[in-house]
mmCIF file of N, CA, C and O in Angstrom:
data_model
loop_
_atom_site.group_PDB
_atom_site.id
_atom_site.type_symbol
_atom_site.label_atom_id
_atom_site.label_comp_id
_atom_site.label_asym_id
_atom_site.label_seq_id
_atom_site.Cartn_x
_atom_site.Cartn_y
_atom_site.Cartn_z
ATOM 1 N N MET A 438 -4.482 13.005 -1.691
ATOM 2 C CA MET A 438 -3.779 11.954 -0.692
ATOM 3 C C MET A 438 -4.279 10.826 -0.809
ATOM 4 O O MET A 438 -6.086 10.452 -0.920
ATOM 5 N N ILE A 439 -3.796 9.543 -0.533
ATOM 6 C CA ILE A 439 -4.339 8.421 -0.398
ATOM 7 C C ILE A 439 -4.134 7.443 0.843
ATOM 8 O O ILE A 439 -2.570 7.686 1.259
ATOM 9 N N LYS A 440 -4.861 6.720 1.403
ATOM 10 C CA LYS A 440 -4.533 6.106 2.712
ATOM 11 C C LYS A 440 -4.401 4.888 2.289
ATOM 12 O O LYS A 440 -5.341 4.246 1.625
ATOM 13 N N VAL A 441 -3.403 3.986 2.478
ATOM 14 C CA VAL A 441 -3.470 2.679 2.028
ATOM 15 C C VAL A 441 -2.704 1.821 3.379
ATOM 16 O O VAL A 441 -1.952 2.361 4.237
ATOM 17 N N THR A 442 -3.781 0.801 3.478
ATOM 18 C CA THR A 442 -3.778 -0.389 4.767
ATOM 19 C C THR A 442 -3.027 -1.499 4.140
ATOM 20 O O THR A 442 -3.986 -1.976 3.539
ATOM 21 N N LEU A 443 -2.416 -1.975 5.049
ATOM 22 C CA LEU A 443 -1.997 -3.496 4.722
ATOM 23 C C LEU A 443 -2.794 -4.268 5.192
ATOM 24 O O LEU A 443 -3.164 -4.201 6.458
ATOM 25 N N LEU A 444 -3.868 -5.391 4.735
ATOM 26 C CA LEU A 444 -4.670 -6.269 5.213
ATOM 27 C C LEU A 444 -4.105 -7.601 5.315
ATOM 28 O O LEU A 444 -4.815 -8.289 6.147
ATOM 29 N N ARG A 445 -2.955 -7.931 4.452
ATOM 30 C CA ARG A 445 -2.789 -9.516 4.839
ATOM 31 C C ARG A 445 -1.296 -9.451 5.173
ATOM 32 O O ARG A 445 -0.628 -8.618 4.717
ATOM 33 N N GLY A 446 -0.657 -10.676 5.437
ATOM 34 C CA GLY A 446 0.708 -10.854 5.889
ATOM 35 C C GLY A 446 1.382 -10.915 4.738
ATOM 36 O O GLY A 446 0.703 -11.241 3.964
ATOM 37 N N LEU A 447 2.636 -10.893 4.591
ATOM 38 C CA LEU A 447 3.538 -11.012 3.781
ATOM 39 C C LEU A 447 4.410 -12.235 3.442
ATOM 40 O O LEU A 447 4.818 -12.292 2.481
ATOM 41 N N ALA A 448 4.161 -12.993 4.376
ATOM 42 C CA ALA A 448 4.719 -14.641 4.194
ATOM 43 C C ALA A 448 4.519 -15.441 3.449
ATOM 44 O O ALA A 448 3.046 -15.473 2.868
ATOM 45 N N GLY A 449 4.902 -15.815 2.656
ATOM 46 C CA GLY A 449 4.801 -16.803 1.191
ATOM 47 C C GLY A 449 4.631 -16.018 0.230
ATOM 48 O O GLY A 449 4.327 -16.746 -0.841
ATOM 49 N N LYS A 450 4.457 -14.691 0.039
ATOM 50 C CA LYS A 450 4.196 -14.048 -1.079
ATOM 51 C C LYS A 450 5.213 -13.858 -1.722
ATOM 52 O O LYS A 450 6.493 -13.782 -1.787
ATOM 53 N N PRO A 451 5.368 -13.528 -3.434
ATOM 54 C CA PRO A 451 6.131 -13.192 -4.266
ATOM 55 C C PRO A 451 6.664 -11.924 -4.056
ATOM 56 O O PRO A 451 6.637 -11.227 -2.941
ATOM 57 N N GLU A 452 8.287 -11.970 -4.118
ATOM 58 C CA GLU A 452 9.286 -11.338 -3.526
ATOM 59 C C GLU A 452 9.103 -9.626 -4.207
ATOM 60 O O GLU A 452 9.150 -8.489 -3.535
ATOM 61 N N ASP A 453 8.241 -9.808 -5.481
ATOM 62 C CA ASP A 453 8.487 -8.230 -6.318
ATOM 63 C C ASP A 453 6.787 -7.676 -5.489
ATOM 64 O O ASP A 453 6.808 -6.601 -5.329
ATOM 65 N N HIS A 454 5.906 -8.544 -4.767
ATOM 66 C CA HIS A 454 5.027 -8.236 -4.026
ATOM 67 C C HIS A 454 5.300 -7.556 -2.773
ATOM 68 O O HIS A 454 5.031 -6.561 -2.558
ATOM 69 N N ILE A 455 6.051 -8.099 -2.134
ATOM 70 C CA ILE A 455 6.903 -7.736 -0.945
ATOM 71 C C ILE A 455 7.470 -6.624 -1.225
ATOM 72 O O ILE A 455 7.126 -5.604 -0.028
ATOM 73 N N LYS A 456 8.122 -6.202 -2.133
ATOM 74 C CA LYS A 456 9.146 -5.415 -2.366
ATOM 75 C C LYS A 456 8.061 -3.889 -2.683
ATOM 76 O O LYS A 456 8.231 -2.964 -2.353
ATOM 77 N N ALA A 457 6.892 -3.952 -3.536
ATOM 78 C CA ALA A 457 5.798 -3.339 -3.612
ATOM 79 C C ALA A 457 5.330 -2.324 -2.141
ATOM 80 O O ALA A 457 5.065 -1.467 -2.317
ATOM 81 N N VAL A 458 4.921 -3.656 -1.624
ATOM 82 C CA VAL A 458 4.139 -3.257 -0.045
ATOM 83 C C VAL A 458 5.219 -2.048 0.833
ATOM 84 O O VAL A 458 4.995 -1.587 1.125
ATOM 85 N N LYS A 459 6.554 -3.017 0.744
ATOM 86 C CA LYS A 459 7.627 -1.943 1.668
ATOM 87 C C LYS A 459 7.764 -0.790 1.160
ATOM 88 O O LYS A 459 8.098 -0.016 1.956
ATOM 89 N N SER A 460 8.000 -0.580 -0.349
ATOM 90 C CA SER A 460 7.909 0.819 -1.055
ATOM 91 C C SER A 460 6.967 1.705 -0.473
ATOM 92 O O SER A 460 7.152 3.125 -0.704
ATOM 93 N N LEU A 461 5.653 1.041 -0.199
ATOM 94 C CA LEU A 461 4.500 1.840 0.207
ATOM 95 C C LEU A 461 4.636 2.328 1.879
ATOM 96 O O LEU A 461 4.115 3.089 1.944
ATOM 97 N N GLY A 462 5.969 1.809 2.260
ATOM 98 C CA GLY A 462 6.037 2.193 3.835
ATOM 99 C C GLY A 462 5.273 1.184 4.583
ATOM 100 O O GLY A 462 5.021 1.546 5.784
ATOM 101 N N LEU A 463 4.843 0.017 4.294
ATOM 102 C CA LEU A 463 3.932 -0.747 5.604
ATOM 103 C C LEU A 463 4.751 -2.056 5.296
ATOM 104 O O LEU A 463 5.497 -2.622 4.725
ATOM 105 N N LYS A 464 4.575 -2.459 6.834
ATOM 106 C CA LYS A 464 5.381 -3.696 7.691
ATOM 107 C C LYS A 464 4.443 -4.457 8.041
ATOM 108 O O LYS A 464 4.835 -5.624 7.915
ATOM 109 N N LYS A 465 3.440 -3.773 8.780
ATOM 110 C CA LYS A 465 2.790 -4.808 9.733
ATOM 111 C C LYS A 465 1.442 -4.858 9.415
ATOM 112 O O LYS A 465 0.752 -3.848 9.064
ATOM 113 N N VAL A 466 0.595 -5.840 9.457
ATOM 114 C CA VAL A 466 -0.727 -5.884 9.076
ATOM 115 C C VAL A 466 -1.546 -4.878 10.019
ATOM 116 O O VAL A 466 -1.088 -4.743 11.247
ATOM 117 N N GLY A 467 -2.542 -4.217 9.480
ATOM 118 C CA GLY A 467 -3.115 -3.418 9.851
ATOM 119 C C GLY A 467 -2.541 -1.821 10.252
ATOM 120 O O GLY A 467 -3.331 -0.735 10.230
ATOM 121 N N GLN A 468 -1.342 -1.632 9.574
ATOM 122 C CA GLN A 468 -0.646 -0.456 9.450
ATOM 123 C C GLN A 468 -1.040 0.436 8.284
ATOM 124 O O GLN A 468 -1.194 -0.159 7.309
ATOM 125 N N SER A 469 -0.915 1.514 8.508
ATOM 126 C CA SER A 469 -1.721 2.748 7.248
ATOM 127 C C SER A 469 -0.652 3.815 6.786
ATOM 128 O O SER A 469 0.160 4.265 8.107
ATOM 129 N N ARG A 470 -0.701 4.145 5.945
ATOM 130 C CA ARG A 470 0.223 5.329 5.467
ATOM 131 C C ARG A 470 -0.653 6.524 4.666
ATOM 132 O O ARG A 470 -1.318 5.732 3.901
ATOM 133 N N MET A 471 -0.324 7.609 4.863
ATOM 134 C CA MET A 471 -0.855 8.523 3.556
ATOM 135 C C MET A 471 0.305 8.533 2.988
ATOM 136 O O MET A 471 1.205 9.085 3.314
ATOM 137 N N LEU A 472 -0.154 8.581 1.380
ATOM 138 C CA LEU A 472 0.838 8.826 0.625
ATOM 139 C C LEU A 472 0.206 9.513 -0.394
ATOM 140 O O LEU A 472 -0.901 10.151 -0.585
ATOM 141 N N PRO A 473 1.016 10.413 -1.233
ATOM 142 C CA PRO A 473 0.867 11.346 -2.332
ATOM 143 C C PRO A 473 0.057 10.376 -3.816
ATOM 144 O O PRO A 473 0.389 9.637 -3.908
ATOM 145 N N ASP A 474 -0.618 11.071 -4.356
ATOM 146 C CA ASP A 474 -1.608 10.246 -5.242
ATOM 147 C C ASP A 474 -0.805 10.342 -6.513
ATOM 148 O O ASP A 474 -0.865 11.336 -7.321
ATOM 149 N N SER A 475 0.273 9.562 -6.747
ATOM 150 C CA SER A 475 1.361 9.566 -7.969
ATOM 151 C C SER A 475 1.431 8.423 -8.528
ATOM 152 O O SER A 475 0.886 7.514 -8.350
ATOM 153 N N PRO A 476 1.740 8.560 -9.940
ATOM 154 C CA PRO A 476 1.745 7.054 -10.805
ATOM 155 C C PRO A 476 2.751 6.217 -10.176
ATOM 156 O O PRO A 476 2.383 4.700 -10.250
ATOM 157 N N VAL A 477 3.788 6.713 -9.420
ATOM 158 C CA VAL A 477 4.786 5.589 -8.489
ATOM 159 C C VAL A 477 4.119 4.967 -7.567
ATOM 160 O O VAL A 477 4.080 4.032 -7.470
ATOM 161 N N VAL A 478 2.847 5.380 -6.843
ATOM 162 C CA VAL A 478 2.434 4.844 -5.845
ATOM 163 C C VAL A 478 0.887 4.195 -6.574
ATOM 164 O O VAL A 478 1.089 3.145 -5.868
ATOM 165 N N TRP A 479 0.510 4.260 -7.335
ATOM 166 C CA TRP A 479 -0.415 3.520 -7.849
ATOM 167 C C TRP A 479 0.231 2.385 -8.548
ATOM 168 O O TRP A 479 -0.380 1.486 -8.636
ATOM 169 N N GLY A 480 1.278 2.908 -9.247
ATOM 170 C CA GLY A 480 2.117 1.381 -9.821
ATOM 171 C C GLY A 480 2.361 0.174 -8.771
ATOM 172 O O GLY A 480 2.152 -1.113 -8.931
ATOM 173 N N ASN A 481 2.741 0.651 -7.636
ATOM 174 C CA ASN A 481 3.083 -0.385 -6.305
ATOM 175 C C ASN A 481 1.945 -0.729 -5.944
ATOM 176 O O ASN A 481 1.645 -1.884 -5.567
ATOM 177 N N ILE A 482 0.557 -0.092 -5.823
ATOM 178 C CA ILE A 482 -0.708 -0.650 -5.091
ATOM 179 C C ILE A 482 -1.048 -1.409 -6.027
ATOM 180 O O ILE A 482 -1.454 -2.318 -5.603
ATOM 181 N N LYS A 483 -0.946 -1.275 -7.652
ATOM 182 C CA LYS A 483 -1.577 -2.410 -8.815
ATOM 183 C C LYS A 483 -0.698 -3.746 -8.531
ATOM 184 O O LYS A 483 -1.391 -4.794 -8.844
ATOM 185 N N LYS A 484 0.571 -3.561 -8.359
ATOM 186 C CA LYS A 484 1.424 -5.067 -7.933
ATOM 187 C C LYS A 484 0.820 -5.670 -6.907
ATOM 188 O O LYS A 484 0.797 -6.803 -7.216
ATOM 189 N N ALA A 485 0.234 -5.278 -5.734
ATOM 190 C CA ALA A 485 -0.155 -5.660 -4.833
ATOM 191 C C ALA A 485 -1.102 -5.632 -3.945
ATOM 192 O O ALA A 485 -1.668 -5.398 -2.946
ATOM 193 N N SER A 486 -2.235 -5.538 -4.956
ATOM 194 C CA SER A 486 -3.453 -5.116 -4.799
ATOM 195 C C SER A 486 -4.274 -5.698 -3.873
ATOM 196 O O SER A 486 -5.165 -5.257 -2.792
ATOM 197 N N TYR A 487 -4.158 -7.181 -4.033
ATOM 198 C CA TYR A 487 -4.767 -7.994 -3.029
ATOM 199 C C TYR A 487 -4.388 -7.982 -1.614
ATOM 200 O O TYR A 487 -5.191 -8.804 -0.744
ATOM 201 N N LEU A 488 -3.178 -7.224 -1.356
ATOM 202 C CA LEU A 488 -2.832 -7.011 0.173
ATOM 203 C C LEU A 488 -3.106 -6.008 0.895
ATOM 204 O O LEU A 488 -2.839 -6.045 2.231
ATOM 205 N N ILE A 489 -3.450 -4.990 0.352
ATOM 206 C CA ILE A 489 -4.138 -3.770 0.955
ATOM 207 C C ILE A 489 -5.163 -3.500 0.424
ATOM 208 O O ILE A 489 -5.810 -3.599 -0.699
ATOM 209 N N ARG A 490 -5.867 -2.063 1.371
ATOM 210 C CA ARG A 490 -7.063 -1.235 0.694
ATOM 211 C C ARG A 490 -6.520 0.061 0.747
ATOM 212 O O ARG A 490 -5.352 0.432 1.482
ATOM 213 N N VAL A 491 -7.449 0.760 -0.106
ATOM 214 C CA VAL A 491 -6.851 1.914 -0.652
ATOM 215 C C VAL A 491 -8.169 2.737 -0.574
ATOM 216 O O VAL A 491 -9.162 2.605 -0.726
ATOM 217 N N GLU A 492 -7.772 4.052 0.271
ATOM 218 C CA GLU A 492 -9.009 5.018 0.476
ATOM 219 C C GLU A 492 -8.534 6.478 -0.159
ATOM 220 O O GLU A 492 -7.138 6.634 0.178
ATOM 221 N N ARG A 493 -9.452 6.870 -0.601
ATOM 222 C CA ARG A 493 -8.874 8.259 -1.160
ATOM 223 C C ARG A 493 -9.283 9.508 -0.031
ATOM 224 O O ARG A 493 -10.454 9.202 0.479
ATOM 225 N N VAL A 494 -8.378 10.228 0.546
ATOM 226 C CA VAL A 494 -8.581 11.186 1.596
ATOM 227 C C VAL A 494 -8.471 12.732 1.149
ATOM 228 O O VAL A 494 -7.583 12.964 0.487
ATOM 229 N N GLU A 495 -9.319 13.554 1.636
ATOM 230 C CA GLU A 495 -9.282 14.760 1.041
ATOM 231 C C GLU A 495 -8.285 15.688 2.089
ATOM 232 O O GLU A 495 -8.447 15.158 3.403
ATOM 233 N N GLY A 496 -7.911 16.424 1.640
ATOM 234 C CA GLY A 496 -7.122 17.138 2.460
ATOM 235 C C GLY A 496 -5.500 16.185 2.488
ATOM 236 O O GLY A 496 -5.246 15.654 2.029
ATOM 237 N N GLY A 497 -4.394 16.835 3.378
ATOM 238 C CA GLY A 497 -3.446 16.176 3.470
ATOM 239 C C GLY A 497 -2.804 16.031 4.874
ATOM 240 O O GLY A 497 -1.342 16.140 5.119
ATOM 241 N N GLN A 498 -3.366 15.780 5.779
ATOM 242 C CA GLN A 498 -2.987 15.364 7.280
ATOM 243 C C GLN A 498 -2.446 14.282 6.945
ATOM 244 O O GLN A 498 -3.155 13.058 6.898
ATOM 245 N N ALA A 499 -1.377 13.871 7.633
ATOM 246 C CA ALA A 499 -0.498 13.007 7.702
ATOM 247 C C ALA A 499 -0.682 12.490 9.162
ATOM 248 O O ALA A 499 -0.217 13.143 10.244
#
């Protein structure tokens, strides 16, 4: 599992970066989500990596 946290606001950012962050389920600064470690998730993380923080988490508690 991966814990993804939104660190910066989305105002003024490119539309494809905003869509990548929203597809990760993040809407507000400081919000975190637990997501599966999959290629789709990593593609969205790489697209908007400067807006988010990623941590690997052992186990699967959501």
